[in-house]
Amino acid sequence: MTAPTRKQQADPLAGVALDVDALIDNPSTAIVVCCGSGGVGKTTTAAALGLRAAERGRKVVVLTIDPARRLAQSMGLTELDNTPRVVKSVSGPGELQAMMLDMKRTFDEVVLAHADPERARQIMENPFYQSLSSGFAGTQEYMAMEKLGQLQATGTWDLIVVDTPPSRSALDFLDAPNRLGSFLDGKLIRVLMAPAKVGGRSAMKFLNVGMNMFTGVLGKILGANVLQDVSTFVAAMDSMFGGFRERADRTYQLLQAPGTAFLVVAAPERDALREAAYFVDRLETDRMPLAGLVLNRVHRTGAPQLTAERALAAAETLEQGDADAETDGGAGGSATAQESQGSQGSQASEGSQASEVLAAGLLRLHADRVRTITHERRMRDRFVSIYPDVPLVEVPALAGDVHDLEGLREIGERLAAG
Amino acid sequence: MPDWEGVRLHVVSGKGGTGKTTVAAALAMALAADGKRTLLIEVEERQGIAELFGISALPYEERRVASVGPGALGRSGTRGSTGKAGREGEVFALAIDIEQALLEYLEMFYKLGRAGKALRKVGFIDFATTIAPGLRDVLLTGKACEAVRRKGPDGKRHYDAVVMDAPPTGRISRFLNINTEVAGLARFGPIFTQSQAVMRVIRSPETAVHLVTLLEEMPVQETVDGVAELRSAGLPVGGVFVNMVRPPLLDEAAILASDGDHREELGLALADAGVGGRPRGGAGRSVPAATRKLVEPLLAQGREHAARVLLEREQRSDVQALKLPTYELPLLSGGVDLGGLYRLAAALKEEGAA
Ligand SMILES: Nc1ncnc2c1ncn2[C@@H]1O[C@H](COP(=O)(O)OP(=O)(O)OP(=O)(O)O)[C@@H](O)[C@H]1O
Ligand SMILES: Nc1ncnc2c1ncn2[C@@H]1O[C@H](COP(=O)(O)OP(=O)(O)OP(=O)(O)O)[C@@H](O)[C@H]1O
Ligand SMILES: [Mg+2]
Ligand SMILES: [Mg+2]
């Protein structure tokens, strides 16, 4: 990737600018992963980046997870068929496809691809498989990785943009697949399977709790059939392909590969930035390539010269003037009383009174905005002073939701402009 | 009379990040006013309650986290109040630890003795809760119902109300209905009896499932879907808590400004108030250049605000269409601290939620 440039050597809080266009234009960028804590704008960023990359000439697929309904519709994602669809009205030389992840179907596909039809049916009918594939903590993360692996293996696209599930913590995305993988391949589950496999209990000897106790208690609290389901499920899966762990490891390696870039998305708020910091640390520990931080929904103002204090003071002056005017027009100043005065002069003053009310409102709004900006800047600066080398781009908060291609294009432009 | 008289288990759900933990805590405080005792339960093992109240991590033990003095939430001893008014209310909190809850649960049915420790050592508990995600939920709902039904030596309920900071909307129906599944699996025996008892509480009018939302598209959509799902699962739907509502700074005016042309008058008004400089001249007054520069940016902010207000209005009408009791909680600038919780609790009391 291109070397980011420091904006201003003099200002340690200026940070390093993230050059998004350089990132998506670079033909060696093959995978961009958008991660971050819940609700910060991962899906929006992923879709906007995909669109921008396509309009700049790349052949892109965006893997979204639980997009808002209107956004999905705007990308032509009306059917949940778990395959990429061409997004229409993309202008420019490239091509954009998009898909929504269906975790249950992805799991089913894995099973179908690796087992003969009879065995696949057995697995899919297994109640434990059903609860695992449709709601197990970590399944969504695991299947997002699985799908990424599948998309990459087809070699159809030269850029894959991946959204991540709405987890509490961005770290879940890295941890959950491993947790699930090691659970399914883990020691305990093997012990549990041992009786089914060898018909004996010798394997249990190393444990200081008797197998009877173990399965007995489990059986009682879960129902004996649950145990049976789990062990037949694991046996079936195990003979089917090289194990979950191995699969999880493989995608993990894909994430460490040089063509992969992580974008951490955060809102300029304490909690989101704390999560972002954890994630940045973690990527470094795991030697995964961090492209930078997208600070999303940052507030701005076109009138930075007007401070919050001045604006509020002026608003008060205006409102004070109004109150005085009202008392002048008779106690209480009711509408009918004012109308009965009905001269032209009072009409003019009504007009100017309306604009005073408007001015006061706009000034209060401005004061509020400036305070928000000050707060957000403090949050940002704290992050930058701890992570001065993490490239960063700010995306302004748009007035409404982002739910059409036009909105995505605008976010894309802001991402590139910084 | 408060809207949820007779409800003893308040389950607070909603989309992730909308403020479930915050609202649950504020509700527990509001319900504790007038000398009542409430319990706030956390089920996700994240110590969110401790963080919110600014205290160190909670052990698996009911601890007093706040008291609500008479008048702390505004007018106390409202109509129909009992002789308790004027006494201090108490909020207790419990962060459920799954391992310990499982051991406790097993103890109820089997004599485990030291074997409990051994089970933990071999990772049994992790394992059991992992292969049967439902087991977790059985333990959590079981614990909450035990607190609801617990009686003191005087035969009165130990807690006047229990508030649960519950899993998000996407998982809430399954979470609450888990005991039906369990009762289906084990058709007799102690576990069957226990899960039946839990379901009786959850499906009774003693329980209300509240949803927290923001005035944004996705949370509102999730709320609408959530209500339908709860209903079809036979669970008692409570109220909608609209959180982080921004003060209406200039709703109507901003909407007007977004289409009318008021630049000149606005410039004069601003200048009159001393923004950017005083207006020059008497009759044909003109707007100073420094003020003129501010007009467009301020109007632009007004238009953005207007757009958002309109969007929020749409969302609000979708919430109203649910025809459920609805409460609005203000956005507190700079986040929620203990003082903020009292403010939110007072707002809830004022609006009749407690
Ligand atoms: N820069 C922006 N300006 C205005 N609105 C935005 C911006 N970025 C995102 N949004 C809006 O914020 C909401 C949340 O965004 P999004 O769905 O992308 O977040 P997410 O991180 O994917 O959330 P989840 O964790 O729930 O998956 C959406 O309604 C989206 O339209
Ligand atoms: N009324 C409010 N005003 C200002 N900030 C608020 C308000 N309510 C909640 N917050 C803040 O919003 C964030 C999320 O709130 P909270 O943790 O209660 O949400 P949650 O729904 O429990 O989240 P999760 O899904 O992660 O459990 C917190 O930082 C909290 O301080
Ligand atoms: Mg998303
Ligand atoms: Mg919470």
mmCIF file of C-alpha atoms in Angstrom, chain A residues 53-279:
data_model
loop_
_atom_site.group_PDB
_atom_site.id
_atom_site.type_symbol
_atom_site.label_atom_id
_atom_site.label_comp_id
_atom_site.label_asym_id
_atom_site.label_seq_id
_atom_site.Cartn_x
_atom_site.Cartn_y
_atom_site.Cartn_z
ATOM 1 C CA ALA A 53 -13.942 0.707 -5.994
ATOM 2 C CA ALA A 54 -16.260 -0.612 -8.712
ATOM 3 C CA GLU A 55 -16.849 2.830 -10.155
ATOM 4 C CA ARG A 56 -13.112 3.296 -10.249
ATOM 5 C CA GLY A 57 -12.721 0.165 -12.319
ATOM 6 C CA ARG A 58 -12.390 -2.838 -10.068
ATOM 7 C CA LYS A 59 -14.374 -6.030 -10.158
ATOM 8 C CA VAL A 60 -15.830 -6.085 -6.688
ATOM 9 C CA VAL A 61 -18.033 -8.206 -4.495
ATOM 10 C CA VAL A 62 -19.384 -6.906 -1.191
ATOM 11 C CA LEU A 63 -20.370 -9.402 1.466
ATOM 12 C CA THR A 64 -22.853 -7.660 3.763
ATOM 13 C CA ILE A 65 -24.276 -8.919 7.018
ATOM 14 C CA ASP A 66 -27.748 -7.888 8.120
ATOM 15 C CA PRO A 67 -27.941 -4.671 6.101
ATOM 16 C CA ALA A 68 -30.829 -2.318 6.819
ATOM 17 C CA ARG A 69 -33.789 -3.256 4.675
ATOM 18 C CA ARG A 70 -33.789 -0.138 2.508
ATOM 19 C CA LEU A 71 -30.065 -0.290 1.898
ATOM 20 C CA ALA A 72 -30.340 -3.923 0.830
ATOM 21 C CA GLN A 73 -33.159 -3.065 -1.554
ATOM 22 C CA SER A 74 -31.184 -0.234 -3.078
ATOM 23 C CA MET A 75 -28.447 -2.706 -3.942
ATOM 24 C CA GLY A 76 -30.980 -5.061 -5.461
ATOM 25 C CA LEU A 77 -30.716 -7.517 -2.605
ATOM 26 C CA THR A 78 -34.309 -8.566 -2.296
ATOM 27 C CA GLU A 79 -33.872 -12.298 -2.157
ATOM 28 C CA LEU A 80 -31.958 -14.120 0.483
ATOM 29 C CA ASP A 81 -30.307 -16.634 -1.802
ATOM 30 C CA ASN A 82 -26.853 -16.395 -0.321
ATOM 31 C CA THR A 83 -25.170 -15.684 -3.647
ATOM 32 C CA PRO A 84 -23.761 -12.456 -5.079
ATOM 33 C CA ARG A 85 -26.047 -10.402 -7.330
ATOM 34 C CA VAL A 86 -25.014 -7.737 -9.792
ATOM 35 C CA VAL A 87 -25.770 -4.248 -8.517
ATOM 36 C CA LYS A 88 -27.325 -2.175 -11.268
ATOM 37 C CA SER A 89 -26.732 1.510 -11.993
ATOM 38 C CA VAL A 90 -23.066 1.345 -11.157
ATOM 39 C CA SER A 91 -21.399 3.885 -13.406
ATOM 40 C CA GLY A 92 -17.869 3.572 -14.615
ATOM 41 C CA PRO A 93 -15.704 0.791 -15.882
ATOM 42 C CA GLY A 94 -15.864 -1.725 -13.045
ATOM 43 C CA GLU A 95 -18.465 -4.122 -11.750
ATOM 44 C CA LEU A 96 -20.179 -4.495 -8.418
ATOM 45 C CA GLN A 97 -21.847 -7.511 -6.980
ATOM 46 C CA ALA A 98 -23.343 -7.717 -3.531
ATOM 47 C CA MET A 99 -24.723 -10.376 -1.267
ATOM 48 C CA MET A 100 -26.251 -10.807 2.154
ATOM 49 C CA LEU A 101 -24.886 -13.561 4.323
ATOM 50 C CA ASP A 102 -27.330 -16.279 5.290
ATOM 51 C CA MET A 103 -25.514 -18.151 7.995
ATOM 52 C CA LYS A 104 -27.739 -21.205 8.080
ATOM 53 C CA ARG A 105 -27.488 -21.704 4.333
ATOM 54 C CA THR A 106 -23.775 -21.202 4.387
ATOM 55 C CA PHE A 107 -23.484 -23.915 7.012
ATOM 56 C CA ASP A 108 -25.753 -26.186 4.982
ATOM 57 C CA GLU A 109 -23.627 -25.585 1.906
ATOM 58 C CA VAL A 110 -20.524 -26.650 3.763
ATOM 59 C CA VAL A 111 -22.224 -29.852 4.790
ATOM 60 C CA LEU A 112 -23.602 -30.523 1.324
ATOM 61 C CA ALA A 113 -20.254 -29.910 -0.293
ATOM 62 C CA HIS A 114 -18.481 -32.417 1.879
ATOM 63 C CA ALA A 115 -20.867 -35.253 2.537
ATOM 64 C CA ASP A 116 -22.799 -37.632 0.363
ATOM 65 C CA PRO A 117 -26.495 -36.765 0.212
ATOM 66 C CA GLU A 118 -27.549 -39.390 2.747
ATOM 67 C CA ARG A 119 -25.045 -38.308 5.335
ATOM 68 C CA ALA A 120 -25.794 -34.645 4.672
ATOM 69 C CA ARG A 121 -29.441 -35.298 5.328
ATOM 70 C CA GLN A 122 -28.619 -37.037 8.593
ATOM 71 C CA ILE A 123 -26.532 -34.123 9.733
ATOM 72 C CA MET A 124 -29.050 -31.518 8.746
ATOM 73 C CA GLU A 125 -31.815 -33.310 10.562
ATOM 74 C CA ASN A 126 -29.783 -33.568 13.714
ATOM 75 C CA PRO A 127 -31.350 -31.269 16.329
ATOM 76 C CA PHE A 128 -27.974 -30.230 17.628
ATOM 77 C CA TYR A 129 -26.931 -29.191 14.136
ATOM 78 C CA GLN A 130 -30.100 -27.176 13.851
ATOM 79 C CA SER A 131 -29.489 -25.218 16.998
ATOM 80 C CA LEU A 132 -25.826 -24.801 16.135
ATOM 81 C CA SER A 133 -26.435 -23.518 12.636
ATOM 82 C CA SER A 134 -29.168 -21.091 13.484
ATOM 83 C CA GLY A 135 -28.203 -19.305 16.572
ATOM 84 C CA PHE A 136 -25.058 -20.442 18.244
ATOM 85 C CA ALA A 137 -22.850 -17.676 19.605
ATOM 86 C CA GLY A 138 -20.116 -17.260 17.038
ATOM 87 C CA THR A 139 -21.814 -19.085 14.177
ATOM 88 C CA GLN A 140 -22.394 -15.879 12.264
ATOM 89 C CA GLU A 141 -18.767 -14.855 12.590
ATOM 90 C CA TYR A 142 -17.638 -18.336 11.640
ATOM 91 C CA MET A 143 -19.864 -18.403 8.579
ATOM 92 C CA ALA A 144 -18.782 -14.930 7.489
ATOM 93 C CA MET A 145 -15.230 -16.244 7.421
ATOM 94 C CA GLU A 146 -16.361 -19.392 5.647
ATOM 95 C CA LYS A 147 -18.149 -17.357 2.982
ATOM 96 C CA LEU A 148 -15.140 -15.118 2.558
ATOM 97 C CA GLY A 149 -13.020 -18.216 1.963
ATOM 98 C CA GLN A 150 -15.528 -19.478 -0.613
ATOM 99 C CA LEU A 151 -15.726 -16.175 -2.471
ATOM 100 C CA GLN A 152 -11.986 -15.887 -2.560
ATOM 101 C CA ALA A 153 -11.572 -19.440 -3.815
ATOM 102 C CA THR A 154 -13.729 -18.829 -6.880
ATOM 103 C CA GLY A 155 -11.288 -16.196 -8.120
ATOM 104 C CA THR A 156 -14.162 -14.321 -9.795
ATOM 105 C CA TRP A 157 -13.475 -10.932 -8.220
ATOM 106 C CA ASP A 158 -10.347 -8.941 -7.809
ATOM 107 C CA LEU A 159 -11.583 -7.183 -4.676
ATOM 108 C CA ILE A 160 -13.728 -8.597 -1.885
ATOM 109 C CA VAL A 161 -15.122 -6.170 0.676
ATOM 110 C CA VAL A 162 -16.333 -7.848 3.837
ATOM 111 C CA ASP A 163 -18.719 -6.494 6.417
ATOM 112 C CA THR A 164 -18.685 -8.053 9.894
ATOM 113 C CA PRO A 165 -21.542 -9.087 12.207
ATOM 114 C CA PRO A 166 -23.073 -6.633 14.683
ATOM 115 C CA SER A 167 -21.116 -7.908 17.645
ATOM 116 C CA ARG A 168 -20.754 -6.072 20.891
ATOM 117 C CA SER A 169 -17.071 -6.198 20.489
ATOM 118 C CA ALA A 170 -15.048 -6.048 17.313
ATOM 119 C CA LEU A 171 -12.813 -8.729 18.761
ATOM 120 C CA ASP A 172 -15.606 -11.282 18.499
ATOM 121 C CA PHE A 173 -15.000 -11.397 14.803
ATOM 122 C CA LEU A 174 -11.505 -12.745 15.308
ATOM 123 C CA ASP A 175 -12.235 -14.871 18.327
ATOM 124 C CA ALA A 176 -15.572 -16.485 17.695
ATOM 125 C CA PRO A 177 -14.579 -18.689 14.750
ATOM 126 C CA ASN A 178 -11.664 -19.995 16.712
ATOM 127 C CA ARG A 179 -13.763 -20.604 19.753
ATOM 128 C CA LEU A 180 -16.321 -22.509 17.770
ATOM 129 C CA GLY A 181 -13.635 -24.381 15.862
ATOM 130 C CA SER A 182 -11.747 -25.411 18.950
ATOM 131 C CA PHE A 183 -14.916 -26.299 20.736
ATOM 132 C CA LEU A 184 -15.983 -28.631 17.962
ATOM 133 C CA ASP A 185 -12.555 -30.149 17.714
ATOM 134 C CA GLY A 186 -11.898 -29.949 21.415
ATOM 135 C CA LYS A 187 -10.859 -32.473 23.941
ATOM 136 C CA LEU A 188 -14.137 -32.713 25.771
ATOM 137 C CA ILE A 189 -16.159 -33.372 22.724
ATOM 138 C CA ARG A 190 -13.721 -36.123 21.802
ATOM 139 C CA VAL A 191 -14.020 -37.631 25.220
ATOM 140 C CA LEU A 192 -17.724 -37.568 24.815
ATOM 141 C CA MET A 193 -17.437 -39.255 21.462
ATOM 142 C CA ALA A 194 -15.021 -41.852 22.751
ATOM 143 C CA PRO A 195 -17.662 -44.254 24.001
ATOM 144 C CA ALA A 196 -19.415 -44.030 20.687
ATOM 145 C CA LYS A 197 -16.214 -44.724 18.813
ATOM 146 C CA VAL A 198 -14.365 -47.336 20.791
ATOM 147 C CA GLY A 199 -17.169 -48.495 22.952
ATOM 148 C CA GLY A 200 -15.050 -48.172 26.054
ATOM 149 C CA ARG A 201 -14.204 -45.706 28.709
ATOM 150 C CA SER A 202 -10.463 -46.038 28.917
ATOM 151 C CA ALA A 203 -10.026 -42.602 27.426
ATOM 152 C CA MET A 204 -11.712 -41.150 30.459
ATOM 153 C CA LYS A 205 -9.170 -42.331 32.941
ATOM 154 C CA PHE A 206 -7.198 -39.132 32.880
ATOM 155 C CA LEU A 207 -10.106 -37.216 34.148
ATOM 156 C CA ASN A 208 -10.688 -37.286 37.853
ATOM 157 C CA VAL A 209 -14.419 -37.306 37.510
ATOM 158 C CA GLY A 210 -15.934 -40.555 36.429
ATOM 159 C CA MET A 211 -17.523 -40.735 33.059
ATOM 160 C CA ASN A 212 -20.720 -41.848 34.657
ATOM 161 C CA MET A 213 -20.904 -38.746 36.703
ATOM 162 C CA PHE A 214 -20.024 -36.678 33.705
ATOM 163 C CA THR A 215 -22.486 -37.970 31.211
ATOM 164 C CA GLY A 216 -24.959 -38.709 33.930
ATOM 165 C CA VAL A 217 -25.222 -35.123 35.042
ATOM 166 C CA LEU A 218 -25.121 -33.820 31.511
ATOM 167 C CA GLY A 219 -27.768 -36.236 30.447
ATOM 168 C CA LYS A 220 -29.980 -35.271 33.306
ATOM 169 C CA ILE A 221 -29.820 -31.577 32.766
ATOM 170 C CA LEU A 222 -29.848 -31.619 29.015
ATOM 171 C CA GLY A 223 -31.759 -34.753 28.341
ATOM 172 C CA ALA A 224 -29.885 -37.897 27.306
ATOM 173 C CA ASN A 225 -30.897 -37.439 23.689
ATOM 174 C CA VAL A 226 -29.030 -34.134 23.451
ATOM 175 C CA LEU A 227 -25.773 -35.891 24.244
ATOM 176 C CA GLN A 228 -26.541 -38.540 21.698
ATOM 177 C CA ASP A 229 -27.262 -35.860 19.104
ATOM 178 C CA VAL A 230 -24.032 -34.062 19.792
ATOM 179 C CA SER A 231 -21.905 -37.110 19.553
ATOM 180 C CA THR A 232 -23.456 -38.398 16.347
ATOM 181 C CA PHE A 233 -23.211 -34.926 14.896
ATOM 182 C CA VAL A 234 -19.548 -34.579 15.721
ATOM 183 C CA ALA A 235 -18.787 -38.067 14.450
ATOM 184 C CA ALA A 236 -20.539 -37.306 11.181
ATOM 185 C CA MET A 237 -18.836 -33.968 10.743
ATOM 186 C CA ASP A 238 -15.479 -35.368 11.669
ATOM 187 C CA SER A 239 -15.431 -38.049 9.034
ATOM 188 C CA MET A 240 -16.653 -35.509 6.535
ATOM 189 C CA PHE A 241 -13.760 -33.140 6.252
ATOM 190 C CA GLY A 242 -10.611 -32.072 7.974
ATOM 191 C CA GLY A 243 -12.266 -30.536 10.984
ATOM 192 C CA PHE A 244 -13.561 -27.175 11.901
ATOM 193 C CA ARG A 245 -10.395 -26.062 13.526
ATOM 194 C CA GLU A 246 -8.436 -26.528 10.359
ATOM 195 C CA ARG A 247 -10.983 -24.603 8.336
ATOM 196 C CA ALA A 248 -10.996 -21.761 10.789
ATOM 197 C CA ASP A 249 -7.198 -21.727 10.688
ATOM 198 C CA ARG A 250 -7.202 -21.503 6.933
ATOM 199 C CA THR A 251 -9.396 -18.423 6.795
ATOM 200 C CA TYR A 252 -7.374 -16.958 9.591
ATOM 201 C CA GLN A 253 -4.289 -17.260 7.411
ATOM 202 C CA LEU A 254 -6.152 -15.610 4.585
ATOM 203 C CA LEU A 255 -6.687 -12.643 6.865
ATOM 204 C CA GLN A 256 -2.966 -12.418 7.538
ATOM 205 C CA ALA A 257 -2.084 -12.497 3.862
ATOM 206 C CA PRO A 258 -0.508 -9.391 2.326
ATOM 207 C CA GLY A 259 -3.460 -8.608 0.039
ATOM 208 C CA THR A 260 -5.797 -8.197 3.003
ATOM 209 C CA ALA A 261 -6.496 -4.846 4.631
ATOM 210 C CA PHE A 262 -8.481 -4.211 7.786
ATOM 211 C CA LEU A 263 -10.430 -1.024 8.229
ATOM 212 C CA VAL A 264 -11.538 -0.388 11.763
ATOM 213 C CA VAL A 265 -14.711 1.680 11.834
ATOM 214 C CA ALA A 266 -15.545 3.730 14.922
ATOM 215 C CA ALA A 267 -17.828 6.525 15.961
ATOM 216 C CA PRO A 268 -16.135 9.469 17.681
ATOM 217 C CA GLU A 269 -17.370 8.305 21.075
ATOM 218 C CA ARG A 270 -15.648 6.878 24.075
ATOM 219 C CA ASP A 271 -16.971 3.332 23.921
ATOM 220 C CA ALA A 272 -16.529 2.885 20.175
ATOM 221 C CA LEU A 273 -12.999 4.233 20.238
ATOM 222 C CA ARG A 274 -12.079 2.039 23.149
ATOM 223 C CA GLU A 275 -13.253 -0.971 21.159
ATOM 224 C CA ALA A 276 -11.316 0.301 18.164
ATOM 225 C CA ALA A 277 -8.191 0.540 20.273
ATOM 226 C CA TYR A 278 -8.567 -3.047 21.475
ATOM 227 C CA PHE A 279 -8.970 -4.137 17.919
#
